[in-house]
Amino acid sequence: SDKIAPNSAYIATRSRPLSLSPKLIRQFLIWLVVGIAVYGIAVAYADFDKMKESLAKVGWLGWSAVLALSTINILFRFGRWQLYLRSLGHHVPAWNSLQYFVAGFAFTSTPAKAGEALRSLYLKREGVSYPESLGALFVERLTDLITVVLFALAAAYPFEEYRWLVALAGCLTLSMLPLIHSQFLRTMLTRLSEKIANSRIRAALGHLVELITSSAALLRSVPLYGGMALSIVAAFAVCLIMYIVLTLLGAEISLALAIGIYATGILVGALSFLPGGIGSAELVMIGLLMLAGVDKTTATAATLVCRIAALWYSIGLGIVAVIRLEFMSGNSQEIESVG
């Protein structure tokens, strides 16, 4: 069944190349400008000359290392995506699947989340239905969230008085996994939605039940726990960027604290519902680094390098993938943003 259409977009086959709506392009450009403005303000806040000195310490070798880690993150996430597709019974050629997967990053910085719709569009060409691809996206986001929460807890681990709380929170987070792939959760949410009078909340719960139902094949033990393991490796690679950059900049900070601060920033950025967490994630990372004893300039420089290497690098790769798929292939589809 294809009753579930890709999020925030209508997709229709056409006899001409992909056409992104002016609204989508405008949203992308707006948030690109917002991102540049946020980073410009951060540089001004930290003192431009001192920032230049700090960034110079990273050097080409440092940039190569952080981009390599960001690439590893993408590749492990792609491995997880392939696991999901195969668990759904689809064997999409690896090169095609990689291009579709990376294309999904292109519009990460737009409210419409059209990157997810693009991935569903391309997978439709390979025989993957919209409910299946959206179900896989749901499980992907779910494992990402659980992983980020676990890594964010690392920020409190260096403090002995909080270690028991970290252990408790970690156990509670992991205990969500067996609950998620149980029929009990779906039954409970369905009954809850029937008792709620507010139509918006009822509709949201109904949509959540639909996503969980469409994801049922991926919420079984092998794909769920296998995907979780790949998520942890991928997240560690990208979180490690913060520690490496801080070390290159001469900051003294533990590995656990650096990883926890980066993960906390990403978590807050996701919860802020801002596209790509732009602004909120950076603010939290800089603030936590300063609380950890890192000076303002170093904290700002490290945060900007991490965000460029992780967020904007993936967006750039996504744009290249979309251009390649649409202007260097014979396929032709049209996507029009409506949200």
Short mmCIF file of C-alpha atoms in Angstrom, two decimals:
data_model
loop_
_atom_site.label_atom_id
_atom_site.label_comp_id
_atom_site.label_asym_id
_atom_site.label_seq_id
_atom_site.Cartn_x
_atom_site.Cartn_y
_atom_site.Cartn_z
CA SER A 1 0.00 0.00 0.00
CA ASP A 2 1.18 3.52 -0.82
CA LYS A 3 -1.38 5.38 1.27
CA ILE A 4 1.30 7.09 3.31
CA ALA A 5 2.88 9.80 1.16
CA PRO A 6 6.37 11.17 1.88
CA ASN A 7 6.50 13.78 4.63
CA SER A 8 5.68 17.35 3.58
CA ALA A 9 5.74 16.65 -0.14
CA TYR A 10 3.67 15.31 -2.99
CA ILE A 11 5.58 13.24 -5.51
CA ALA A 12 4.40 12.64 -9.05
CA THR A 13 6.01 11.00 -12.05
CA ARG A 14 6.64 13.34 -14.95
CA SER A 15 8.39 13.19 -18.33
CA ARG A 16 10.84 15.92 -17.40
CA PRO A 17 13.68 16.23 -14.84
CA LEU A 18 13.12 16.81 -11.14
CA SER A 19 11.70 20.25 -10.41
CA LEU A 20 12.09 21.58 -6.88
CA SER A 21 9.39 24.07 -5.99
CA PRO A 22 10.37 27.73 -5.53
CA LYS A 23 9.09 27.49 -1.95
CA LEU A 24 11.53 24.69 -1.15
CA ILE A 25 14.45 26.53 -2.73
CA ARG A 26 13.48 29.69 -0.84
CA GLN A 27 13.38 27.80 2.47
CA PHE A 28 16.78 26.29 1.80
CA LEU A 29 18.31 29.69 0.97
CA ILE A 30 16.69 31.31 4.02
CA TRP A 31 18.15 28.75 6.40
CA LEU A 32 21.49 28.87 4.61
CA VAL A 33 21.57 32.61 5.32
CA VAL A 34 20.45 31.96 8.91
CA GLY A 35 23.29 29.47 9.32
CA ILE A 36 25.86 31.93 7.94
CA ALA A 37 24.48 34.66 10.21
CA VAL A 38 24.65 32.39 13.28
CA TYR A 39 28.25 31.50 12.57
CA GLY A 40 29.10 35.13 11.80
CA ILE A 41 27.68 36.21 15.15
CA ALA A 42 29.59 33.42 16.88
CA VAL A 43 32.86 34.52 15.28
CA ALA A 44 32.24 38.14 16.26
CA TYR A 45 31.39 37.05 19.80
CA ALA A 46 34.63 35.12 20.12
CA ASP A 47 36.84 37.83 18.51
CA PHE A 48 37.63 37.43 14.81
CA ASP A 49 41.44 37.61 15.09
CA LYS A 50 41.56 35.03 17.89
CA MET A 51 39.21 32.81 15.92
CA LYS A 52 41.55 32.90 12.93
CA GLU A 53 44.44 31.84 15.15
CA SER A 54 42.42 28.99 16.63
CA LEU A 55 41.16 27.74 13.28
CA ALA A 56 44.71 27.84 11.92
CA LYS A 57 45.70 25.33 14.60
CA VAL A 58 43.30 22.78 13.12
CA GLY A 59 45.24 22.77 9.84
CA TRP A 60 44.73 20.59 6.80
CA LEU A 61 45.59 17.44 8.71
CA GLY A 62 42.96 18.21 11.32
CA TRP A 63 40.31 18.99 8.70
CA SER A 64 41.17 15.75 6.90
CA ALA A 65 40.71 13.80 10.13
CA VAL A 66 37.34 15.34 11.05
CA LEU A 67 35.97 14.99 7.51
CA ALA A 68 37.13 11.37 7.47
CA LEU A 69 35.24 10.75 10.74
CA SER A 70 32.16 12.45 9.30
CA THR A 71 32.41 10.20 6.25
CA ILE A 72 32.69 7.13 8.49
CA ASN A 73 29.55 8.29 10.26
CA ILE A 74 27.69 8.51 6.95
CA LEU A 75 28.93 5.11 5.77
CA PHE A 76 27.88 3.32 8.96
CA ARG A 77 24.49 5.00 8.80
CA PHE A 78 24.23 3.86 5.20
CA GLY A 79 25.09 0.33 6.33
CA ARG A 80 22.21 0.54 8.78
CA TRP A 81 19.92 1.79 6.00
CA GLN A 82 20.88 -1.16 3.80
CA LEU A 83 20.14 -3.50 6.70
CA TYR A 84 16.67 -1.99 6.97
CA LEU A 85 15.97 -2.27 3.25
CA ARG A 86 17.06 -5.91 3.16
CA SER A 87 14.97 -6.67 6.25
CA LEU A 88 12.02 -5.30 4.25
CA GLY A 89 12.87 -7.69 1.42
CA HIS A 90 14.44 -5.16 -0.95
CA HIS A 91 17.89 -5.56 -2.51
CA VAL A 92 18.63 -2.12 -3.95
CA PRO A 93 22.00 -1.97 -5.77
CA ALA A 94 24.58 -0.56 -3.34
CA TRP A 95 25.71 2.36 -5.53
CA ASN A 96 22.15 3.44 -6.31
CA SER A 97 21.13 3.07 -2.68
CA LEU A 98 24.13 5.10 -1.50
CA GLN A 99 23.24 7.95 -3.86
CA TYR A 100 19.61 7.93 -2.69
CA PHE A 101 20.70 7.84 0.94
CA VAL A 102 23.13 10.74 0.60
CA ALA A 103 20.60 12.75 -1.45
CA GLY A 104 18.42 12.66 1.66
CA PHE A 105 20.85 15.05 3.38
CA ALA A 106 20.45 17.77 0.74
CA PHE A 107 17.65 19.68 2.43
CA THR A 108 18.40 18.92 6.07
CA SER A 109 18.41 22.66 6.73
CA THR A 110 14.81 23.23 5.56
CA PRO A 111 11.63 23.02 7.66
CA ALA A 112 9.94 20.90 4.97
CA LYS A 113 12.30 17.93 5.57
CA ALA A 114 12.22 17.33 1.82
CA GLY A 115 15.38 15.25 2.07
CA GLU A 116 13.33 12.42 3.53
CA ALA A 117 10.77 12.79 0.72
CA LEU A 118 13.54 12.70 -1.88
CA ARG A 119 14.88 9.45 -0.47
CA SER A 120 11.39 7.92 -0.62
CA LEU A 121 10.98 9.15 -4.19
CA TYR A 122 14.19 7.52 -5.38
CA LEU A 123 13.48 4.29 -3.52
CA LYS A 124 10.03 4.15 -5.13
CA ARG A 125 11.87 3.69 -8.43
CA GLU A 126 13.43 0.56 -6.94
CA GLY A 127 10.09 -0.87 -5.86
CA VAL A 128 10.18 0.31 -2.22
CA SER A 129 6.75 1.62 -1.24
CA TYR A 130 6.28 4.90 0.63
CA PRO A 131 5.05 3.21 3.84
CA GLU A 132 8.15 1.00 3.82
CA SER A 133 10.65 3.83 3.25
CA LEU A 134 8.93 6.08 5.79
CA GLY A 135 8.85 3.20 8.26
CA ALA A 136 12.60 2.77 7.78
CA LEU A 137 13.10 6.52 8.29
CA PHE A 138 11.09 6.34 11.50
CA VAL A 139 13.23 3.51 12.90
CA GLU A 140 16.37 5.32 11.75
CA ARG A 141 15.36 8.47 13.66
CA LEU A 142 14.37 6.36 16.66
CA THR A 143 17.74 4.60 16.93
CA ASP A 144 19.50 7.94 16.35
CA LEU A 145 17.56 9.47 19.24
CA ILE A 146 18.30 6.62 21.63
CA THR A 147 21.98 6.67 20.68
CA VAL A 148 22.31 10.43 21.12
CA VAL A 149 20.66 10.21 24.54
CA LEU A 150 23.15 7.52 25.58
CA PHE A 151 26.12 9.58 24.39
CA ALA A 152 24.74 12.74 25.97
CA LEU A 153 24.81 10.92 29.31
CA ALA A 154 28.58 10.68 28.91
CA ALA A 155 28.77 14.41 29.74
CA ALA A 156 27.80 13.64 33.35
CA TYR A 157 29.91 10.50 33.72
CA PRO A 158 33.19 12.29 34.68
CA PHE A 159 31.45 13.57 37.82
CA GLU A 160 31.41 10.73 40.37
CA GLU A 161 28.33 11.97 42.21
CA TYR A 162 26.28 11.63 38.99
CA ARG A 163 27.53 8.26 37.77
CA TRP A 164 24.69 6.34 39.39
CA LEU A 165 22.23 8.62 37.63
CA VAL A 166 24.00 8.07 34.30
CA ALA A 167 23.80 4.29 34.79
CA LEU A 168 20.12 4.48 35.70
CA ALA A 169 19.24 6.76 32.78
CA GLY A 170 21.22 4.56 30.38
CA CYS A 171 19.43 1.41 31.54
CA LEU A 172 16.04 3.10 31.26
CA THR A 173 16.86 4.30 27.74
CA LEU A 174 17.97 0.85 26.59
CA SER A 175 14.89 -0.70 28.18
CA MET A 176 12.84 1.16 25.55
CA LEU A 177 14.07 -1.24 22.84
CA PRO A 178 12.14 -4.37 23.87
CA LEU A 179 9.07 -2.19 24.54
CA ILE A 180 9.23 -0.65 21.08
CA HIS A 181 9.05 -3.95 19.22
CA SER A 182 6.17 -5.27 21.32
CA GLN A 183 2.53 -5.35 20.28
CA PHE A 184 1.72 -3.93 23.71
CA LEU A 185 2.98 -0.45 22.77
CA ARG A 186 0.82 -0.22 19.67
CA THR A 187 -2.23 -1.45 21.54
CA MET A 188 -1.63 1.01 24.36
CA LEU A 189 -1.20 3.98 21.99
CA THR A 190 -4.31 3.02 20.03
CA ARG A 191 -6.45 2.82 23.16
CA LEU A 192 -4.98 6.08 24.43
CA SER A 193 -5.80 7.91 21.19
CA GLU A 194 -9.39 6.71 21.39
CA LYS A 195 -9.82 8.25 24.85
CA ILE A 196 -8.30 11.67 24.04
CA ALA A 197 -10.76 14.41 23.12
CA ASN A 198 -8.24 16.79 21.53
CA SER A 199 -8.35 16.06 17.79
CA ARG A 200 -4.76 17.16 17.13
CA ILE A 201 -3.28 14.95 19.84
CA ARG A 202 -5.51 12.08 18.74
CA ALA A 203 -4.37 12.51 15.12
CA ALA A 204 -0.70 12.69 16.20
CA LEU A 205 -1.02 9.47 18.18
CA GLY A 206 -2.80 7.83 15.26
CA HIS A 207 0.03 8.85 12.95
CA LEU A 208 2.58 7.46 15.42
CA VAL A 209 0.72 4.13 15.51
CA GLU A 210 0.74 4.06 11.68
CA LEU A 211 4.48 4.64 11.63
CA ILE A 212 5.14 1.94 14.21
CA THR A 213 2.88 -0.45 12.30
CA SER A 214 4.62 0.28 8.99
CA SER A 215 7.95 -0.21 10.80
CA ALA A 216 6.94 -3.55 12.37
CA ALA A 217 9.35 -5.58 10.22
CA LEU A 218 12.24 -3.39 11.42
CA LEU A 219 11.26 -3.44 15.07
CA ARG A 220 12.10 -7.12 15.38
CA SER A 221 15.26 -8.08 17.24
CA VAL A 222 17.79 -8.51 14.39
CA PRO A 223 17.20 -5.26 12.44
CA LEU A 224 16.46 -3.25 15.58
CA TYR A 225 19.49 -4.31 17.62
CA GLY A 226 21.73 -4.59 14.55
CA GLY A 227 20.72 -1.07 13.53
CA MET A 228 21.32 0.11 17.08
CA ALA A 229 24.86 -1.27 17.05
CA LEU A 230 25.62 0.50 13.77
CA SER A 231 24.08 3.70 15.18
CA ILE A 232 26.45 3.59 18.16
CA VAL A 233 29.53 3.22 15.95
CA ALA A 234 28.35 6.01 13.64
CA ALA A 235 27.55 8.34 16.53
CA PHE A 236 30.89 7.66 18.20
CA ALA A 237 32.72 8.59 15.00
CA VAL A 238 30.99 11.95 14.66
CA CYS A 239 31.12 12.75 18.39
CA LEU A 240 34.84 11.98 18.39
CA ILE A 241 35.29 15.01 16.12
CA MET A 242 34.71 17.30 19.11
CA TYR A 243 37.46 15.66 21.17
CA ILE A 244 39.96 15.71 18.31
CA VAL A 245 39.30 19.35 17.47
CA LEU A 246 39.55 20.42 21.12
CA THR A 247 42.82 18.50 21.44
CA LEU A 248 44.20 20.21 18.33
CA LEU A 249 43.19 23.57 19.80
CA GLY A 250 45.06 22.80 23.02
CA ALA A 251 42.04 22.37 25.31
CA GLU A 252 42.32 19.90 28.17
CA ILE A 253 39.11 17.90 28.35
CA SER A 254 38.25 14.23 28.83
CA LEU A 255 37.03 12.09 25.96
CA ALA A 256 33.74 11.28 27.73
CA LEU A 257 33.00 14.92 28.47
CA ALA A 258 33.79 16.10 24.93
CA ILE A 259 31.60 13.38 23.41
CA GLY A 260 28.80 14.07 25.89
CA ILE A 261 28.81 17.80 25.19
CA TYR A 262 28.60 17.28 21.44
CA ALA A 263 25.78 14.74 21.81
CA THR A 264 23.88 17.04 24.20
CA GLY A 265 24.09 19.87 21.66
CA ILE A 266 22.74 17.60 18.91
CA LEU A 267 19.95 16.38 21.20
CA VAL A 268 18.88 19.92 22.10
CA GLY A 269 19.07 20.91 18.44
CA ALA A 270 16.73 18.04 17.52
CA LEU A 271 14.29 18.89 20.33
CA SER A 272 14.26 22.56 19.27
CA PHE A 273 12.65 21.52 15.94
CA LEU A 274 14.83 24.08 14.15
CA PRO A 275 16.07 22.81 10.77
CA GLY A 276 19.36 21.01 11.42
CA GLY A 277 19.24 22.39 14.96
CA ILE A 278 20.92 25.51 13.56
CA GLY A 279 21.57 28.02 16.33
CA SER A 280 20.33 25.95 19.26
CA ALA A 281 22.88 23.14 18.92
CA GLU A 282 25.78 25.58 18.55
CA LEU A 283 24.66 27.67 21.51
CA VAL A 284 24.42 24.64 23.80
CA MET A 285 27.80 23.24 22.71
CA ILE A 286 29.59 26.54 23.24
CA GLY A 287 27.90 27.10 26.60
CA LEU A 288 28.69 23.61 27.92
CA LEU A 289 32.30 23.80 26.75
CA MET A 290 32.75 27.09 28.59
CA LEU A 291 31.21 25.56 31.73
CA ALA A 292 33.76 22.75 31.35
CA GLY A 293 36.57 25.30 31.51
CA VAL A 294 37.27 25.81 27.81
CA ASP A 295 37.87 29.44 26.88
CA LYS A 296 35.30 31.28 24.76
CA THR A 297 37.35 31.41 21.56
CA THR A 298 38.36 27.75 21.65
CA ALA A 299 34.81 26.65 22.48
CA THR A 300 33.40 28.64 19.57
CA ALA A 301 36.06 27.50 17.11
CA ALA A 302 35.65 23.83 18.08
CA THR A 303 31.86 24.03 17.76
CA LEU A 304 31.99 25.66 14.33
CA VAL A 305 34.49 23.11 13.01
CA CYS A 306 32.33 20.24 14.30
CA ARG A 307 29.15 21.61 12.78
CA ILE A 308 30.78 22.32 9.43
CA ALA A 309 32.31 18.85 9.33
CA ALA A 310 29.15 17.03 10.40
CA LEU A 311 26.13 19.07 9.25
CA TRP A 312 27.22 21.22 6.32
CA TYR A 313 29.55 18.61 4.85
CA SER A 314 26.64 16.14 4.64
CA ILE A 315 24.37 18.81 3.14
CA GLY A 316 27.00 19.52 0.50
CA LEU A 317 27.29 15.82 -0.35
CA GLY A 318 23.50 15.61 -0.54
CA ILE A 319 23.29 18.48 -3.01
CA VAL A 320 25.96 16.84 -5.19
CA ALA A 321 24.02 13.55 -5.07
CA VAL A 322 20.75 15.24 -6.11
CA ILE A 323 22.45 17.02 -9.00
CA ARG A 324 24.05 13.77 -10.14
CA LEU A 325 20.79 11.83 -9.91
CA GLU A 326 18.68 14.43 -11.68
CA PHE A 327 20.98 15.91 -14.29
CA MET A 328 23.35 13.02 -14.97
CA SER A 329 20.81 10.18 -15.15
CA GLY A 330 17.89 9.29 -17.36
CA ASN A 331 15.40 9.15 -14.50
CA SER A 332 12.82 11.91 -14.27
CA GLN A 333 10.52 12.78 -11.40
CA GLU A 334 9.02 15.91 -9.95
CA ILE A 335 8.73 16.87 -6.32
CA GLU A 336 6.62 19.77 -5.16
CA SER A 337 6.83 20.90 -1.53
CA VAL A 338 3.49 21.54 0.10
CA GLY A 339 4.62 21.93 3.69
#
